[in-house]
């Protein structure tokens, strides 16, 4: 019999169409997805900038982690956990074996197996894959091999102690479908193994998203089978939408709204993250700047009353950042002594550095990503003024800020707002390198430590890596690379319908949540 060329593609299109219609029936109530199916509505702050592209790095208020899974996941406490892989082990310095979970299917019904993993990793290893933002997570991989349908061998170019952590960031998806549909179309109709899939993007593109539960997912929802996202960039509008009964959850509310919401009977869920807000100092490139002097950097730290920032501007919702690391991540060093608040000593340090009459600084700030961050930067400038430092806050647009980060062009800027971010892999090593001149980040350079930081990535024994990273954190802290301010915290306001709210950095665990039945 003559083979009908293209039939597999047509069949996949037909099956996807059937699945979409079935989901539509579920949503409209013509088919029941579960006995206790419920819908929740969320007011979020930012849309997905690339729809649901698995090769991007945009979590989109947690939508992406609800659609896709990696081989591993990293918990809020920094530990590496099982996901699509049930276990893994290093059989040599450069060889790892990952054993996969069985009986898992993609949203289109196709099976997840070793081929699924190898297809994605080989896609990202190809030279042309460098255009994909997620591709750097696979650069250490030298090759892949299928041992059996549920066992994959991964070899690396050199020992990579971060491999299991980095694989948590690589979503697994059916590459054959991705090729058939094309990257753009697949991003609009993504297929993963997670508990939810996209039903539609609404009339506003990715500004109003509806997700539907996947009953066949290995993480099938317990109760919530429909999630409606509405994107409201303004925090006051999100709060008003909650109080009007239009949504059940308002993401990222302002700290000064807490008392009003609690008085009205709403609950506030506080989620600390492995991110510290900071002011990064410039010391690279040979350009003359006061911040190239360690005494000046230390004085700038000692002049800022961080407790007052937490109490007055953040309503006591978070904690002072004592170092670049955050508790729970690998490499956080609890023995590091934070920079003291001592304006008198700060003035003496400035005088010792030759600035007895004060100095001028230009500080680039990118606001709107952290609760009350613009007010925090203004308070920092006021505290600096008390020791004779005149800080000009220069607002940077996101495009300009990103360009400077990538190119290292900081002409005319002595310091800038930044974050120590560890949540991606639950490990301090990436931020350490970025604040030391690594990964192309040329603002603060610590060449005396950078090689050791890079070498630490090849330590496979996690206990040994942790000891090394703690030591590097302490020595790096002594160089005063930044002004750590406060730990990032997200504040979610919940209606009385939300009985059991669960979240981690970058996502809400909708599939595990419980809600009170809606009143029809």
XYZ file of C-alpha atoms in Angstrom:
520
model
C 0.000 0.000 0.000
C 1.295 3.406 -0.921
C 2.126 5.555 2.108
C 0.044 8.718 2.335
C 2.655 11.393 2.914
C 1.605 14.003 5.494
C -1.079 11.853 7.123
C 0.619 11.984 10.586
C 0.506 15.779 10.493
C -3.147 15.808 9.438
C -3.981 13.287 12.144
C -2.287 15.418 14.796
C -4.209 18.503 13.613
C -7.462 16.534 13.747
C -6.756 15.248 17.263
C -5.828 18.711 18.479
C -9.099 20.058 17.070
C -11.086 17.322 18.868
C -9.290 18.080 22.125
C -9.981 21.823 21.788
C -13.681 21.216 21.164
C -13.839 18.834 24.135
C -12.243 21.434 26.388
C -14.740 24.004 25.142
C -17.593 21.663 26.102
C -16.048 21.237 29.543
C -15.836 24.989 30.017
C -19.434 25.571 28.923
C -20.650 22.767 31.186
C -21.782 20.402 28.434
C -19.262 17.870 29.737
C -18.270 17.555 33.390
C -14.516 17.468 33.940
C -14.768 16.573 37.636
C -17.368 16.335 40.373
C -16.097 19.390 42.250
C -14.909 21.465 39.290
C -14.453 25.133 40.103
C -13.353 28.346 38.422
C -11.181 31.025 40.009
C -10.388 34.501 38.703
C -7.097 36.306 39.231
C -6.007 39.907 38.751
C -2.316 39.768 37.806
C 0.216 42.520 37.207
C 1.997 41.597 33.970
C 1.102 39.528 30.876
C 3.250 36.922 29.206
C 5.565 38.780 26.850
C 5.869 35.790 24.511
C 2.576 33.942 24.973
C 3.539 30.489 26.316
C 6.832 29.961 24.510
C 8.653 27.064 26.227
C 11.969 28.386 24.888
C 11.569 31.793 26.527
C 12.314 32.677 30.143
C 9.071 34.485 30.946
C 7.038 32.696 33.639
C 4.074 34.987 32.957
C 2.760 35.255 36.494
C 3.208 31.515 36.874
C 1.276 30.389 33.802
C 4.253 28.684 32.146
C 4.993 26.356 35.121
C 1.333 25.304 35.068
C 1.647 24.172 31.439
C 5.095 22.588 31.288
C 7.333 20.466 33.496
C 11.077 19.977 33.615
C 12.938 16.843 34.576
C 13.467 18.352 38.026
C 12.101 21.249 40.063
C 13.672 23.503 42.672
C 11.662 24.102 45.816
C 11.300 27.320 47.780
C 13.867 25.918 50.224
C 16.446 25.515 47.445
C 16.290 21.716 47.288
C 16.211 19.873 43.970
C 13.100 17.730 43.671
C 11.760 15.088 41.367
C 9.511 16.184 38.507
C 9.357 14.258 35.207
C 12.469 12.409 36.344
C 11.937 10.224 39.380
C 15.660 9.915 40.152
C 19.110 10.748 38.795
C 22.733 10.009 39.578
C 26.216 10.806 38.311
C 27.998 7.685 37.072
C 31.198 9.647 36.357
C 32.355 13.253 36.487
C 30.714 13.929 33.116
C 27.962 11.310 32.867
C 24.495 11.404 34.421
C 21.648 8.922 34.254
C 18.054 10.176 34.623
C 15.278 7.676 35.256
C 11.906 8.979 34.125
C 8.431 8.613 35.562
C 6.075 6.381 33.648
C 2.477 6.727 32.478
C 2.757 10.451 31.768
C 1.156 11.957 28.667
C 1.236 15.325 26.952
C -1.926 17.385 26.638
C -2.500 16.006 23.134
C -2.455 12.452 24.464
C 0.974 11.511 23.114
C 3.270 9.674 25.554
C 6.127 11.232 27.470
C 9.277 9.086 27.368
C 13.027 9.196 26.898
C 12.673 10.350 23.291
C 10.754 13.407 24.497
C 13.691 14.415 26.684
C 16.368 13.747 24.099
C 14.439 15.656 21.418
C 14.243 18.807 23.557
C 17.865 18.673 24.729
C 19.155 18.045 21.210
C 17.045 20.933 19.931
C 18.675 23.258 22.469
C 22.183 21.923 21.775
C 22.033 22.769 18.071
C 24.150 25.786 16.982
C 21.061 27.620 15.718
C 19.419 27.283 19.155
C 21.425 30.198 20.539
C 18.521 32.484 19.578
C 16.363 30.792 22.237
C 16.620 32.464 25.674
C 16.485 29.094 27.462
C 19.336 27.572 25.381
C 22.190 28.614 27.749
C 20.853 26.115 30.279
C 21.944 23.318 27.931
C 25.386 24.588 26.899
C 27.216 22.224 29.250
C 25.544 19.173 27.645
C 27.826 17.323 25.220
C 25.469 14.506 24.267
C 22.378 12.467 25.081
C 21.607 8.769 24.767
C 18.454 6.718 25.245
C 19.248 3.704 27.432
C 15.659 2.454 27.450
C 12.235 4.092 26.963
C 12.388 5.613 30.450
C 16.104 6.110 31.035
C 18.287 8.853 29.547
C 22.036 9.288 29.749
C 23.369 12.850 29.589
C 27.041 13.607 29.124
C 28.581 17.018 29.804
C 31.654 18.754 28.425
C 33.071 19.054 31.938
C 31.852 18.183 35.413
C 28.644 20.148 36.022
C 27.375 20.225 39.602
C 24.463 22.446 38.548
C 23.048 20.141 35.856
C 20.104 18.788 37.878
C 19.225 22.346 38.932
C 19.454 23.755 35.397
C 17.238 20.995 34.014
C 14.412 22.357 36.180
C 14.383 25.380 33.850
C 14.071 23.416 30.591
C 10.422 22.573 29.777
C 9.786 19.253 28.083
C 7.369 19.408 25.138
C 6.655 17.348 21.984
C 9.267 18.679 19.571
C 7.609 17.050 16.551
C 4.444 19.068 17.171
C 6.515 22.194 17.799
C 8.177 21.714 14.406
C 4.823 21.126 12.656
C 3.187 24.184 14.179
C 6.165 26.514 14.244
C 7.439 28.350 17.309
C 4.917 31.207 17.217
C 1.838 29.059 16.725
C 2.982 26.497 19.305
C 3.425 29.320 21.840
C -0.223 30.255 21.333
C -1.375 26.626 21.577
C 1.229 25.070 23.891
C 1.358 21.374 24.707
C 3.047 20.216 27.881
C 2.530 17.729 30.700
C 1.393 20.191 33.383
C -1.993 20.404 35.105
C -3.368 23.157 32.839
C -3.466 24.155 29.196
C -4.434 27.380 27.454
C -8.065 27.576 26.375
C -7.859 31.074 24.908
C -5.950 34.338 25.127
C -9.009 36.591 25.204
C -9.562 39.635 23.099
C -6.509 41.417 24.482
C -3.885 38.924 23.360
C -2.053 37.752 26.472
C -3.778 40.299 28.700
C -6.775 38.087 29.443
C -6.002 34.382 29.585
C -8.207 31.388 30.306
C -6.668 28.072 31.328
C -8.412 24.718 31.606
C -7.534 21.748 33.791
C -5.988 18.629 32.269
C -7.580 15.596 33.928
C -4.991 13.242 32.399
C -2.001 15.186 33.677
C 0.234 13.517 36.240
C -0.422 16.693 38.264
C -4.144 16.791 37.572
C -6.027 19.526 39.477
C -7.737 18.473 42.688
C -10.594 20.912 42.239
C -9.843 24.034 40.197
C -10.370 23.194 36.532
C -10.626 26.702 35.100
C -8.430 29.731 35.746
C -9.238 33.148 34.357
C -6.414 35.685 34.341
C -7.066 39.372 33.804
C -3.992 41.592 33.549
C -4.336 44.841 35.512
C -0.946 46.623 35.736
C -2.124 49.084 38.389
C -2.100 47.682 41.947
C -5.005 49.890 43.085
C -7.128 48.600 40.198
C -6.298 45.006 41.170
C -7.368 45.695 44.752
C -10.597 47.356 43.619
C -11.370 44.405 41.334
C -11.011 42.055 44.311
C -13.210 44.168 46.578
C -15.845 44.414 43.828
C -16.044 40.606 43.690
C -14.735 40.478 40.126
C -11.731 38.318 41.043
C -10.835 35.859 43.815
C -7.115 36.704 44.012
C -5.263 39.982 43.545
C -1.538 39.516 42.906
C 1.201 41.897 44.000
C -0.713 44.320 46.161
C 1.001 47.284 47.803
C 1.999 46.927 51.480
C 0.032 50.031 52.424
C -3.165 48.307 51.221
C -2.892 45.463 53.730
C -4.726 47.102 56.638
C -7.621 48.202 54.430
C -8.019 44.766 52.884
C -7.755 42.904 56.176
C -10.326 45.229 57.750
C -12.658 44.332 54.873
C -12.234 40.613 55.598
C -9.661 39.653 52.959
C -6.656 37.463 53.779
C -3.118 38.391 52.818
C -0.716 35.657 51.743
C 2.948 36.618 52.114
C 5.407 34.722 49.940
C 9.111 35.491 50.519
C 11.325 34.792 47.523
C 14.973 34.004 46.934
C 15.565 37.536 45.638
C 17.141 40.538 47.339
C 16.700 44.105 46.144
C 20.031 45.935 46.081
C 22.011 48.862 44.737
C 24.892 47.544 42.625
C 28.156 49.489 42.638
C 30.353 50.190 39.629
C 34.094 49.473 39.854
C 35.051 48.121 36.388
C 36.476 49.543 33.196
C 39.013 51.987 34.538
C 36.525 54.863 34.658
C 36.917 57.233 37.588
C 34.074 56.884 40.077
C 33.889 57.251 43.856
C 32.436 53.716 44.054
C 35.737 52.194 42.912
C 36.947 52.844 46.484
C 35.877 50.135 48.950
C 35.692 52.692 51.766
C 33.089 54.674 49.834
C 31.050 51.533 49.118
C 31.146 50.566 52.792
C 30.166 54.093 53.854
C 27.173 53.997 51.495
C 26.055 50.769 53.168
C 26.523 52.048 56.698
C 24.504 55.191 55.996
C 21.230 53.403 55.145
C 18.702 52.522 57.823
C 17.253 49.338 56.342
C 15.035 48.570 59.337
C 13.261 51.879 58.802
C 12.662 50.951 55.156
C 11.087 47.629 56.166
C 8.967 49.141 58.929
C 7.834 52.373 57.272
C 7.731 51.619 53.560
C 6.951 47.899 53.536
C 4.729 47.708 56.647
C 6.983 45.077 58.204
C 6.035 42.520 55.539
C 9.570 41.411 54.718
C 13.063 41.357 56.210
C 16.305 43.249 55.857
C 18.787 41.738 53.406
C 21.972 41.028 55.369
C 23.964 39.826 52.339
C 23.488 38.941 48.699
C 22.203 35.445 49.451
C 18.818 34.541 50.890
C 18.068 31.901 53.555
C 17.426 28.439 52.144
C 19.444 28.672 48.934
C 22.650 26.713 48.515
C 25.571 28.925 49.515
C 23.732 31.305 51.820
C 26.135 32.010 54.681
C 24.434 32.708 58.043
C 27.818 33.588 59.578
C 28.236 36.707 57.444
C 27.936 39.842 59.535
C 25.745 42.473 57.850
C 27.060 45.954 57.242
C 26.243 47.993 60.353
C 24.016 51.075 60.326
C 26.419 53.744 61.588
C 26.219 57.163 59.879
C 29.011 58.565 62.047
C 31.425 55.832 60.972
C 30.218 56.280 57.393
C 31.205 59.964 57.417
C 34.627 59.047 58.790
C 35.136 56.517 55.992
C 34.262 59.134 53.374
C 36.756 61.554 54.898
C 39.410 58.829 54.919
C 38.713 58.220 51.236
C 39.208 61.936 50.492
C 35.565 63.018 50.455
C 35.358 65.025 53.694
C 33.222 67.614 51.886
C 30.913 64.993 50.427
C 30.508 63.645 46.908
C 28.077 63.361 44.016
C 26.700 60.103 42.641
C 24.457 59.236 39.716
C 22.257 56.233 40.520
C 20.293 54.546 37.740
C 17.002 53.106 38.954
C 14.479 50.841 37.274
C 11.267 50.965 39.290
C 7.995 49.073 39.331
C 9.274 45.530 39.853
C 9.353 45.507 43.652
C 6.772 46.736 46.213
C 7.365 50.438 46.916
C 10.748 50.295 45.176
C 10.678 53.920 43.988
C 10.058 55.035 47.577
C 12.877 52.780 48.766
C 15.334 54.397 46.351
C 14.248 57.864 47.487
C 14.789 56.863 51.130
C 18.262 55.572 50.307
C 19.096 58.918 48.693
C 17.851 60.749 51.795
C 19.987 58.581 54.092
C 23.017 59.205 51.895
C 22.372 62.938 51.973
C 22.739 62.805 55.773
C 26.437 61.876 55.345
C 27.114 64.365 52.566
C 26.393 62.219 49.520
C 24.304 63.919 46.858
C 22.672 61.125 44.866
C 20.901 61.942 41.627
C 18.335 59.230 40.890
C 18.222 58.710 37.129
C 15.170 56.749 35.991
C 16.041 54.061 33.439
C 13.517 52.632 30.993
C 13.477 48.842 30.847
C 15.058 48.735 27.368
C 17.902 51.030 28.442
C 18.394 49.155 31.698
C 18.560 45.786 29.887
C 20.974 47.167 27.288
C 23.338 48.447 29.955
C 23.220 45.151 31.843
C 24.099 43.210 28.704
C 26.712 45.573 27.269
C 28.308 46.853 30.478
C 27.935 50.457 29.298
C 27.575 52.391 32.544
C 29.119 55.695 31.480
C 27.944 58.433 33.815
C 26.337 55.999 36.282
C 28.066 55.099 39.553
C 25.480 52.669 40.933
C 22.132 51.210 39.891
C 19.191 49.239 41.198
C 19.678 45.491 40.896
C 18.621 42.171 42.369
C 20.476 39.223 43.804
C 18.275 36.527 42.278
C 18.633 32.868 43.295
C 15.172 31.377 42.788
C 15.874 30.033 39.291
C 18.201 27.258 40.515
C 18.170 27.714 44.307
C 21.910 28.398 44.342
C 23.969 31.585 44.877
C 26.579 30.842 42.213
C 24.922 32.667 39.313
C 24.389 35.911 41.190
C 27.895 35.687 42.617
C 29.373 35.506 39.127
C 27.157 38.326 37.862
C 28.340 40.562 40.718
C 31.949 39.645 39.976
C 32.315 40.385 36.267
C 31.166 36.975 35.008
C 28.465 36.170 32.442
C 29.266 39.413 30.621
C 28.103 41.530 33.577
C 30.840 44.174 33.746
C 29.848 46.554 36.519
C 31.433 45.128 39.646
C 34.530 43.037 38.978
C 36.190 40.656 41.426
C 38.809 38.859 39.293
C 40.479 37.478 42.407
C 37.355 35.379 43.086
C 35.756 34.838 39.677
C 37.861 31.830 38.636
C 37.044 30.089 41.929
C 33.343 30.805 41.383
C 33.463 29.277 37.912
C 35.391 26.249 39.201
C 32.806 25.720 41.963
C 30.253 24.757 39.298
C 32.200 21.572 38.597
C 31.974 20.273 42.181
C 29.487 17.391 42.044
C 29.233 16.755 45.775
C 26.590 19.221 46.978
C 27.924 19.434 50.535
C 31.369 20.319 49.199
C 29.860 22.870 46.805
C 27.909 24.449 49.627
C 31.048 24.849 51.787
C 32.915 26.414 48.866
C 30.061 28.793 48.047
C 29.714 29.905 51.665
C 33.391 30.774 51.740
C 33.116 32.669 48.449
C 30.046 34.541 49.713
C 31.941 35.717 52.813
C 35.010 36.864 50.884
C 32.834 38.541 48.254
C 30.811 40.316 50.961
C 34.051 41.801 52.302
C 34.602 43.494 48.928
C 31.268 45.368 49.367
C 29.970 44.803 45.820
C 26.511 46.208 46.508
C 24.119 47.685 49.021
C 21.733 44.800 49.873
C 18.421 46.303 50.957
C 15.440 44.013 51.521
C 14.218 40.552 50.585
C 11.585 40.444 47.884
C 8.150 39.341 48.973
C 4.949 38.977 46.965
C 1.675 39.887 48.600
C -1.486 38.195 47.371
C -4.900 39.279 48.601
C -7.438 36.440 48.807
C -11.212 36.381 48.913
C -13.045 34.107 51.355
C -13.458 31.538 48.535
C -9.767 30.657 48.667
C -9.485 28.027 51.408
C -5.992 26.670 50.783
C -3.654 28.974 48.867
C -0.299 27.532 47.800
C 2.540 29.137 45.887
C 6.261 29.080 45.220
C 8.547 31.613 43.598
C 7.271 32.249 40.098
C 4.048 30.267 40.272
C 0.817 29.518 42.117
C 0.113 25.818 42.727
C -3.444 25.957 41.419
C -3.650 22.187 41.043
C -3.196 21.685 44.797
C -5.514 24.439 45.988
C -8.958 24.160 47.508
C -11.740 26.737 47.145
C -15.256 27.147 48.488
C -17.948 26.216 45.966
C -19.085 29.089 43.806
C -22.674 30.272 44.076
C -24.451 29.996 40.737
